[in-house]
Tab-separated table of C-alpha atoms in Angstrom:
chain	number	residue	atom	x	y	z
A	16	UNK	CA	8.564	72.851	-12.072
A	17	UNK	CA	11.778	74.814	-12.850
A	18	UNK	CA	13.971	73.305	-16.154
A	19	UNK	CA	16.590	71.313	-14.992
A	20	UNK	CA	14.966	70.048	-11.734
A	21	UNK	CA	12.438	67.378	-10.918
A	22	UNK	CA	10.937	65.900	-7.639
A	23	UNK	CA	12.189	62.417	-6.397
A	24	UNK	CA	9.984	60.117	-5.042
A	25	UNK	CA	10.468	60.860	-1.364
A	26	UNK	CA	9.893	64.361	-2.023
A	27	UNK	CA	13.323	65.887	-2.407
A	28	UNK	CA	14.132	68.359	-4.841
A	29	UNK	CA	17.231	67.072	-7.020
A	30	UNK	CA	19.283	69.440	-9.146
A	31	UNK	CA	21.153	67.706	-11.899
A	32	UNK	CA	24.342	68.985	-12.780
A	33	UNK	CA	25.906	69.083	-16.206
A	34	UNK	CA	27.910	66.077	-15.864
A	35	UNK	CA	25.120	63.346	-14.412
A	36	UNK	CA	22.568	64.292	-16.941
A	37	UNK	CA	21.576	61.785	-19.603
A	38	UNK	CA	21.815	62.676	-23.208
A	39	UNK	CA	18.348	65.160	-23.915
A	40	UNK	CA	18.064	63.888	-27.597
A	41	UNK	CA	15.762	63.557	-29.106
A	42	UNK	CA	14.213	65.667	-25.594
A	43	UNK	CA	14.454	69.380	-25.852
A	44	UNK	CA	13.791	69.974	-22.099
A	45	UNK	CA	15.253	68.986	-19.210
A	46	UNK	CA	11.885	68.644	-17.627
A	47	UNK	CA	10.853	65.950	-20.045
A	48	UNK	CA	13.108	63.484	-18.039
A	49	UNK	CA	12.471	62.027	-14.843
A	50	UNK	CA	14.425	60.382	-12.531
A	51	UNK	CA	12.788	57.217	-10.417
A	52	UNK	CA	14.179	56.626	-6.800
A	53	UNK	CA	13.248	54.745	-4.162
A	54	UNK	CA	13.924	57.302	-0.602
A	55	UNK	CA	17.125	58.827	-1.310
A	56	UNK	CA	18.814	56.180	-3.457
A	57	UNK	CA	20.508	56.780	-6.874
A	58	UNK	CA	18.402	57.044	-9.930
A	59	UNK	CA	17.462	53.778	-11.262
A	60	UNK	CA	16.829	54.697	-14.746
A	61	UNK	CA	15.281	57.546	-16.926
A	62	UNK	CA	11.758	57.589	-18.049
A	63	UNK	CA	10.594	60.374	-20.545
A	64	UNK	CA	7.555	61.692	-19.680
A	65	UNK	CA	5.795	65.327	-18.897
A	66	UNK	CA	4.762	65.184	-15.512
A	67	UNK	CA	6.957	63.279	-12.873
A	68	UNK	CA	6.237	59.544	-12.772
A	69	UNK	CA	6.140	59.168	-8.553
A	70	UNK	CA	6.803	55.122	-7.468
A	71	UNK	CA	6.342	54.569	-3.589
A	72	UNK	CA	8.242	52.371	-1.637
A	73	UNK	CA	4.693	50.744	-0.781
A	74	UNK	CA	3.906	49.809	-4.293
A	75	UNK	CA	7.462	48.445	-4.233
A	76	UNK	CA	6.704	45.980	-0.871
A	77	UNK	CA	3.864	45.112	-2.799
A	78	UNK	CA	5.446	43.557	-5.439
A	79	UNK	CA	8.006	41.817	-3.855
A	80	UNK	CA	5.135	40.300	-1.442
A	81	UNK	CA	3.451	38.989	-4.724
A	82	UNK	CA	6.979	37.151	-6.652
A	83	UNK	CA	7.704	36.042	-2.640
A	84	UNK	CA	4.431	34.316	-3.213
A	85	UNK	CA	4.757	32.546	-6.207
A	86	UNK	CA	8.326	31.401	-5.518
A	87	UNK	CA	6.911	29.640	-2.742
A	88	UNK	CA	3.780	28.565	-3.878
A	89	UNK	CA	6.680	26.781	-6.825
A	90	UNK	CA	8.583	25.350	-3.938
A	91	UNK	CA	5.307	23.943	-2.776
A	92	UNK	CA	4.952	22.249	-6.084
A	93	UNK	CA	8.084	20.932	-6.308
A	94	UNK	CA	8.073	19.532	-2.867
A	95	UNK	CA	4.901	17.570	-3.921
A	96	UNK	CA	6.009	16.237	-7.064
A	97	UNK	CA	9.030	15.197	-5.244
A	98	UNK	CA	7.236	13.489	-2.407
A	99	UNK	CA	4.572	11.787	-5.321
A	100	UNK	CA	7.487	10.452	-7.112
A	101	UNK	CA	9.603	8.894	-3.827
A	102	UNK	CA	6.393	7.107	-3.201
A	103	UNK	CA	6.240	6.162	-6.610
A	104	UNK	CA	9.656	4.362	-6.564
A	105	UNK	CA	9.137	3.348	-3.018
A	106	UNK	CA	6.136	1.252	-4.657
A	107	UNK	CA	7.637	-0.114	-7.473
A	108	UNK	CA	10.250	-1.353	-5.631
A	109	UNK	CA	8.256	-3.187	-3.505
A	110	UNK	CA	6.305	-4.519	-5.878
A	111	UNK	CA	9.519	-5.736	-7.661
A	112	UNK	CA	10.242	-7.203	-4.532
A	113	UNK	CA	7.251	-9.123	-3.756
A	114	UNK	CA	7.285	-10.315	-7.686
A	115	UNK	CA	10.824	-11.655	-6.613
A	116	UNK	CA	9.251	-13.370	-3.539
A	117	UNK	CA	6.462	-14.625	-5.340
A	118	UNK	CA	8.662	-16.454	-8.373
A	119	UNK	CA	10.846	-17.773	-5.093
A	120	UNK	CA	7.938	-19.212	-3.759
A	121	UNK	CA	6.789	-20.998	-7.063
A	122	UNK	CA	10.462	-21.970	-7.473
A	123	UNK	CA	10.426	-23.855	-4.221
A	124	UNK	CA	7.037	-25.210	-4.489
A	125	UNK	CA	8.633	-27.238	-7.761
A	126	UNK	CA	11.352	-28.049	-5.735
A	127	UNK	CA	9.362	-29.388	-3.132
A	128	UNK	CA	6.829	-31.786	-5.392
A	129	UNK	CA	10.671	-33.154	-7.424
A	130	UNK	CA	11.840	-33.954	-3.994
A	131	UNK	CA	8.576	-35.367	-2.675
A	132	UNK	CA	7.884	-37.222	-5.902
A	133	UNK	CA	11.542	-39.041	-5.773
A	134	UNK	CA	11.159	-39.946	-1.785
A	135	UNK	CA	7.928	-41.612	-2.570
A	136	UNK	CA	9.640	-43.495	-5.233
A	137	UNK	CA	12.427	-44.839	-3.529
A	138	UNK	CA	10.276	-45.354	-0.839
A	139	UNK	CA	7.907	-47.516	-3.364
A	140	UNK	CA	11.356	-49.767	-4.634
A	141	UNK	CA	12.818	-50.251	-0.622
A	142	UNK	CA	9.191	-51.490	0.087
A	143	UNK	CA	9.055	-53.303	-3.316
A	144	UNK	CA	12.614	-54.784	-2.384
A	145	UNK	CA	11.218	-56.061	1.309
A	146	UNK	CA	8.472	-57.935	-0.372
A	147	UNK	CA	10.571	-59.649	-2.593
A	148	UNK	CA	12.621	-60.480	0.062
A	149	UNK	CA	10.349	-61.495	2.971
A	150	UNK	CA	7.252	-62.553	1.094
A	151	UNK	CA	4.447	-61.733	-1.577
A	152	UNK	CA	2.106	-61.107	0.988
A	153	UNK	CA	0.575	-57.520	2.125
A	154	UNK	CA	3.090	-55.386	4.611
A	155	UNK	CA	2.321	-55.546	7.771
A	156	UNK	CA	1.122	-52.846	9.969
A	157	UNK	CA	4.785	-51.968	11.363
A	158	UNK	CA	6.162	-51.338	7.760
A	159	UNK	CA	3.241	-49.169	6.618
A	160	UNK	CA	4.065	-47.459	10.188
A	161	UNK	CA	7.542	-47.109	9.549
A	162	UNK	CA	6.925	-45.808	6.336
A	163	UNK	CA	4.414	-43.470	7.469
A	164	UNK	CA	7.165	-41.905	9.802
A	165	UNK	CA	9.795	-41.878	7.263
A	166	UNK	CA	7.172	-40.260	5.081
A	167	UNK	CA	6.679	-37.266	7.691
A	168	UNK	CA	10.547	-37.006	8.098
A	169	UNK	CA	10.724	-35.808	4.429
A	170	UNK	CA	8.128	-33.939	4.645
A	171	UNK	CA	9.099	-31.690	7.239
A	172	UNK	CA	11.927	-30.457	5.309
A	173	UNK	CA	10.159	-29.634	2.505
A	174	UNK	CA	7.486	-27.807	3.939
A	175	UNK	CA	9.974	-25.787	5.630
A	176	UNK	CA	10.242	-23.645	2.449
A	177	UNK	CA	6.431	-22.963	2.573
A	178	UNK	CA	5.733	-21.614	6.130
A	179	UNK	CA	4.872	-24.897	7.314
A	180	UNK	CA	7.801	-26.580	9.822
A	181	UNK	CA	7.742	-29.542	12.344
A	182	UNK	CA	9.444	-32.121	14.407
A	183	UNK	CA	8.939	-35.440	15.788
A	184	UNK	CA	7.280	-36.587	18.887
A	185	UNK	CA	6.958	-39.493	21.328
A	186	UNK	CA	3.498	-40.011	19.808
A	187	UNK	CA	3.949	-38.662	16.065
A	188	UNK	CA	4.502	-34.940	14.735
A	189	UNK	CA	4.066	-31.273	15.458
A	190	UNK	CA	3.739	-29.084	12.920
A	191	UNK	CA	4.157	-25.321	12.883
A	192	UNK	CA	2.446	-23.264	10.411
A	193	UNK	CA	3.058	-19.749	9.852
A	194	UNK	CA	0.813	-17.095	8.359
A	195	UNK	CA	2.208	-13.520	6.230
A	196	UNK	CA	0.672	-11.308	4.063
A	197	UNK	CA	2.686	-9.411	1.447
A	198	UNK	CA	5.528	-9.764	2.950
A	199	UNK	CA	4.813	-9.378	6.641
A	200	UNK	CA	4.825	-12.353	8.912
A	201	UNK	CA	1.654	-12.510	11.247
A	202	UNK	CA	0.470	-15.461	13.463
A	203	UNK	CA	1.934	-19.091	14.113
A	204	UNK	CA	-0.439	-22.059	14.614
A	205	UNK	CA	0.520	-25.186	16.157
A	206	UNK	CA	-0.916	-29.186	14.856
A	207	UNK	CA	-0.167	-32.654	16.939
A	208	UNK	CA	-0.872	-35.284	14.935
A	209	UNK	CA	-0.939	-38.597	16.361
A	210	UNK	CA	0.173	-41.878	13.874
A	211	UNK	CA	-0.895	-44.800	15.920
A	212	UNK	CA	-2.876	-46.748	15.183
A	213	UNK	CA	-3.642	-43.882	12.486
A	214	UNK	CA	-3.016	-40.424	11.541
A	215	UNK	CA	-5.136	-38.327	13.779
A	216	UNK	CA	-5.472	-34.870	15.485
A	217	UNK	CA	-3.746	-34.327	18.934
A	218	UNK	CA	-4.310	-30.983	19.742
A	219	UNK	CA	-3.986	-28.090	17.497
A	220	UNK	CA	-4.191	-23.883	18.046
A	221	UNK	CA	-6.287	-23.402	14.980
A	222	UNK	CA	-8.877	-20.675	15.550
A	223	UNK	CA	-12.838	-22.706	15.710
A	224	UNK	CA	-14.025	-21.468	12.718
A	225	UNK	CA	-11.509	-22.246	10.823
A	226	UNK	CA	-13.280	-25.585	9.399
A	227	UNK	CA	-9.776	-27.867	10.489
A	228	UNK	CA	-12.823	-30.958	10.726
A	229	UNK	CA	-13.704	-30.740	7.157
A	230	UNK	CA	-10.359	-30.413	5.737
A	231	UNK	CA	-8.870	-33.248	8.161
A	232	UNK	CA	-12.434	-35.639	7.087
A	233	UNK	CA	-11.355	-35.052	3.503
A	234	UNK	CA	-7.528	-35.447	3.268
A	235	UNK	CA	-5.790	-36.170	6.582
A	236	UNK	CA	-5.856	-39.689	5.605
A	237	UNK	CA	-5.456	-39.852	2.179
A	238	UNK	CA	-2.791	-37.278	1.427
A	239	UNK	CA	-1.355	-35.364	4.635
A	240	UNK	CA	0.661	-32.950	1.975
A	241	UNK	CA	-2.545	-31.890	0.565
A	242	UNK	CA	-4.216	-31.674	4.191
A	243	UNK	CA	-1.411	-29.482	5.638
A	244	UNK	CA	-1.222	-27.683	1.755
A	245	UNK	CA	-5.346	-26.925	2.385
A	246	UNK	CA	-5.215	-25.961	6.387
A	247	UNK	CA	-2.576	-23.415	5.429
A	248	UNK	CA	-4.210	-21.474	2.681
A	249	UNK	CA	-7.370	-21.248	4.796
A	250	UNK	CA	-4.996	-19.516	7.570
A	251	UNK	CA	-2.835	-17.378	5.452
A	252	UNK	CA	-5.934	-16.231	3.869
A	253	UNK	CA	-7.738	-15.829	7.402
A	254	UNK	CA	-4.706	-13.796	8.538
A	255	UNK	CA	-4.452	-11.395	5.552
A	256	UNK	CA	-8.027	-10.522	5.806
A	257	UNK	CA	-7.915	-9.646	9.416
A	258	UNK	CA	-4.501	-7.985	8.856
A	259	UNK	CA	-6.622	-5.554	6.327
A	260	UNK	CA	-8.828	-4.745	8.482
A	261	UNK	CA	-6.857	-3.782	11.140
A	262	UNK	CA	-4.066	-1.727	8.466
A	263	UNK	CA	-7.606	0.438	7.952
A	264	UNK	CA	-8.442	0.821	10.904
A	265	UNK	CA	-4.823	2.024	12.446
A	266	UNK	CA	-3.975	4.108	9.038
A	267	UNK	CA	-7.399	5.690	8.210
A	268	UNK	CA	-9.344	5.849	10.969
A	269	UNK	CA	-10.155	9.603	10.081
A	270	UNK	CA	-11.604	8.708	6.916
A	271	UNK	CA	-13.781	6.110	8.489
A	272	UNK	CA	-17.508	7.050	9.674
A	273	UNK	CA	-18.420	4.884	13.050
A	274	UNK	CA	-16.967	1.311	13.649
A	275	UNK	CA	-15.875	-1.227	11.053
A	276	UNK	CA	-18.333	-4.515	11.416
A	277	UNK	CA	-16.313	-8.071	10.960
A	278	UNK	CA	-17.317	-11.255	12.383
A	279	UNK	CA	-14.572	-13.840	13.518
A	280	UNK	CA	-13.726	-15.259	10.181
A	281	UNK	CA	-13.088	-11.798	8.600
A	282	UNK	CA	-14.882	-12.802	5.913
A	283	UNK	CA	-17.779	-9.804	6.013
A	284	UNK	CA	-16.517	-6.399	6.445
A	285	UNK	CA	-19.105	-3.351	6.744
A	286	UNK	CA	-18.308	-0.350	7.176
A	287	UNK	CA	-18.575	3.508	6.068
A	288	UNK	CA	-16.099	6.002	5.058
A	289	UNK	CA	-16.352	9.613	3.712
A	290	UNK	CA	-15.763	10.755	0.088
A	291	UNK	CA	-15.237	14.305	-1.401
A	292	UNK	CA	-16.937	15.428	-4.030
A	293	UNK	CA	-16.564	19.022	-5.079
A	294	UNK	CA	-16.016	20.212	-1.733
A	295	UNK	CA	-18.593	18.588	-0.234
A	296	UNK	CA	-18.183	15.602	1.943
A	297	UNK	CA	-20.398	12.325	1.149
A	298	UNK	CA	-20.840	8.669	3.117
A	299	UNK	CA	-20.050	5.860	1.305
A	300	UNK	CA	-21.390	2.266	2.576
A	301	UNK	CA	-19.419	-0.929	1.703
A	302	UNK	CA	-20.062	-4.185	2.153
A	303	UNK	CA	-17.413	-6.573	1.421
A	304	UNK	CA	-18.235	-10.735	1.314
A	305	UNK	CA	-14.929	-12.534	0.934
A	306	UNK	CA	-16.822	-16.024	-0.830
A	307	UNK	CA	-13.443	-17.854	-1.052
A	308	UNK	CA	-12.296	-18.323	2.477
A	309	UNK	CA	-9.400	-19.289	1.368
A	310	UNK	CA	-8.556	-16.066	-0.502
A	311	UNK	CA	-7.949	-12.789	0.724
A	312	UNK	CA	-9.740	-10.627	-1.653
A	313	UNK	CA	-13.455	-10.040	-1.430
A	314	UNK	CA	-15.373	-11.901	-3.919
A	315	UNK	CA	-18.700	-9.546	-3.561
A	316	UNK	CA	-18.429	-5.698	-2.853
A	317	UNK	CA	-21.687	-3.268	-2.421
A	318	UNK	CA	-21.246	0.170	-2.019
A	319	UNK	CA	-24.261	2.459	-1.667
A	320	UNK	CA	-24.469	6.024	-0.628
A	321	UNK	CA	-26.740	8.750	0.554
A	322	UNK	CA	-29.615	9.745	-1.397
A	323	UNK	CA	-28.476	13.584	-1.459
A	324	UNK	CA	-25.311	12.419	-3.089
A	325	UNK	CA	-24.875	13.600	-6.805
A	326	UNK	CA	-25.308	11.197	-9.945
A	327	UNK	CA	-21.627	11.778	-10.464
A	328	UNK	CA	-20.436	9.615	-7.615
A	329	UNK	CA	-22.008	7.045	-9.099
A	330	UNK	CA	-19.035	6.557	-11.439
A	331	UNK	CA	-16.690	7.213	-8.234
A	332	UNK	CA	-18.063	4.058	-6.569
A	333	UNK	CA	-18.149	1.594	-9.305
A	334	UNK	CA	-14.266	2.934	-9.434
A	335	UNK	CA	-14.113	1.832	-5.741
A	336	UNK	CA	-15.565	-0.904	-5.740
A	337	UNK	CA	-13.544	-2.772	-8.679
A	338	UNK	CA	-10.430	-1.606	-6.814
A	339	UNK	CA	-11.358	-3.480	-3.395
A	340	UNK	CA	-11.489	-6.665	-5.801
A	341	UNK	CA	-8.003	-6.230	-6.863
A	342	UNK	CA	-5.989	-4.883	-4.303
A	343	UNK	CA	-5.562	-5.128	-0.817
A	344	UNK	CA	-8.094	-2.784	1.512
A	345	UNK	CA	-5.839	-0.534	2.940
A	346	UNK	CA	-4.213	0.266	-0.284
A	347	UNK	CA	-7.059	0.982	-1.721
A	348	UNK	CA	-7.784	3.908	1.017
A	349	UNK	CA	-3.853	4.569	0.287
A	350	UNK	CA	-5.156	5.189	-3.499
A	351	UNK	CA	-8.211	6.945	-2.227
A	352	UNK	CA	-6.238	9.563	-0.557
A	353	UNK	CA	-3.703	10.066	-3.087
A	354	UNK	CA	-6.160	10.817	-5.640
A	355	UNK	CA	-8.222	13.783	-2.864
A	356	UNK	CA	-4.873	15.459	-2.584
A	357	UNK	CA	-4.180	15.644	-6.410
A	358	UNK	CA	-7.249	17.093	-6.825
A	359	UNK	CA	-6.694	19.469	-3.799
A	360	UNK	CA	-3.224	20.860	-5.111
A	361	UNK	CA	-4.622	20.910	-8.858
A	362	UNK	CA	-5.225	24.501	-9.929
């Protein structure tokens, strides 16, 4: 190569004249300075060297490709930890809600037993005053009767506040009860009682194997607060175990391996579902036995895998199994899947 000339990138000869040349110190030739272009664009910048230093528009694309990558594999990133932290605050705020719902409830419950505890004490001193009045002896079947009904009268309004409403009758009271779980309102069941000649079941909507018999045997007569208090925990409970089951079912079918096996009362769940453990895909088997019909949590969980699995997942189904004893079953497969995709997206 002639002094003062060098070779640009796309092949071109350039000549450099005396006025675009850098300053040569501390370089005694003009051939010890190259210029770098990309096709026939202006010199970037100067790079001392021998021979000429030759960068292709390919090597260029290359690059470009590479930082296009990692901006968006940062976007991608950012787009999770922004999704991960709306469903964060989506689920604190409903669990600040339900923890508003739930004091409510307690709130109104206290309400209910002041109001219910000064009815029956009036109700003691107007039946106290009619004795005096009338006679010392025992009332007679049309007071307790009357009372009875005034007894149900109050009571209707106060059970209003607990999912549990009614009216009067020709022949005594219907009462409506009405079943929700976390927040969502499921099924309505119906009760006719009859009073005369005593408090007794008309008709009633109350799924068979719900035991209504036992319940009614033990408090229907005694205390008809307790009886309605009792019938409606078994239902609420009833309902929020089948409302599970049918969350995992709609939500994470995908996840699940065959059917899910209930029997009426919801109170046994089998089923299986399929866990990932480094990269590999493993069956889990779960039985869940719900002891306290009325609760909705299961009381007994067994989970047992495949014999090929590794002694690792052992630890991954204790983890399971103490979380379908504290929270609800779908949001336990909600926690499941959260957890697969963290480890998915972690480097």
């Amino acid at each position: 190569m002639e002094e003062g000339k060098a070779y640009s990138p796309c092949g071109e000869l350039s000549v450099w004249g005396a006025g675009c040349l850098p300053v040569l110190r501390p370089f005694e030739k003009l051939s010890q300075v190259v210029s770098l272009r990309i096709c026939a664009e202006p010199p970037l910048f100067w790079v001392p060297q021998r021979r000429p230093l030759i960068i292709t528009a390919w090597v260029f694309e290359r690059v470009v490709l590479f930082l296009a990558g990692v901006f968006a594999h940062l976007e991608m990133l950012e787009a999770r930890a922004c999704e991960a932290a709306t469903k964060k605050e989506e689920t604190e705020r409903q669990e600040e809600k339900l923890a508003r719902l739930k004091a409510r409830v307690e709130e109104l419950r206290l309400q209910r037993d002041e109001l219910q505890a000064k009815v029956d004490l009036q109700q003691k001193r107007q039946l106290g005053k009619e004795g005096v009045a009338s006679a010392p002896a025992q009332p007679s079947a049309q007071a307790v009767l009357e009372w009875k009904i005034r007894s149900v009268e109050a009571m209707l309004q106060v059970f209003y506040l607990t999912g549990i409403s009614g009216k009067l009758t020709k022949l005594g009271v219907c009462f409506c009860i009405s079943t929700a779980y976390e927040g969502t309102y499921l099924d309505s069941y119906y009760l006719d009682l009859l009073t005369k000649p005593e408090v007794q079941i008309h008709r009633h909507s109350v799924p068979v194997f719900i035991p209504l018999g036992q319940i009614a045997k033990k408090y229907l007569q005694t205390d008809i607060r307790r009886f309605l208090s009792v019938l409606s925990d078994h239902l609420n409970a009833y309902a929020g175990r089948r409302y599970q089951a049918d969350q995992l079912q709609e939500h994470f079918s995908d996840q699940i391996e065959g059917t899910l096996q209930r029997n009426s009362l919801c109170n046994l769940l089998v089923f299986n579902y399929n866990v990932l453990s480094k990269r590999k895909t493993f069956l889990f088997n779960v039985r869940l036995l719900y002891g306290d019909l009325c609760c909705s949590l299961p009381t007994e969980v067994v989970i047992s895998c495949t014999p090929d699995a590794p002694a690792s997942l052992a630890e991954t189904a204790a983890a399971h199994s103490d979380l379908f004893r504290r929270v609800a079953l779908h949001k336990a497969f909600r926690s499941f899947s959260s957890a697969e995709e963290n480890m998915d997206g972690a480097p």
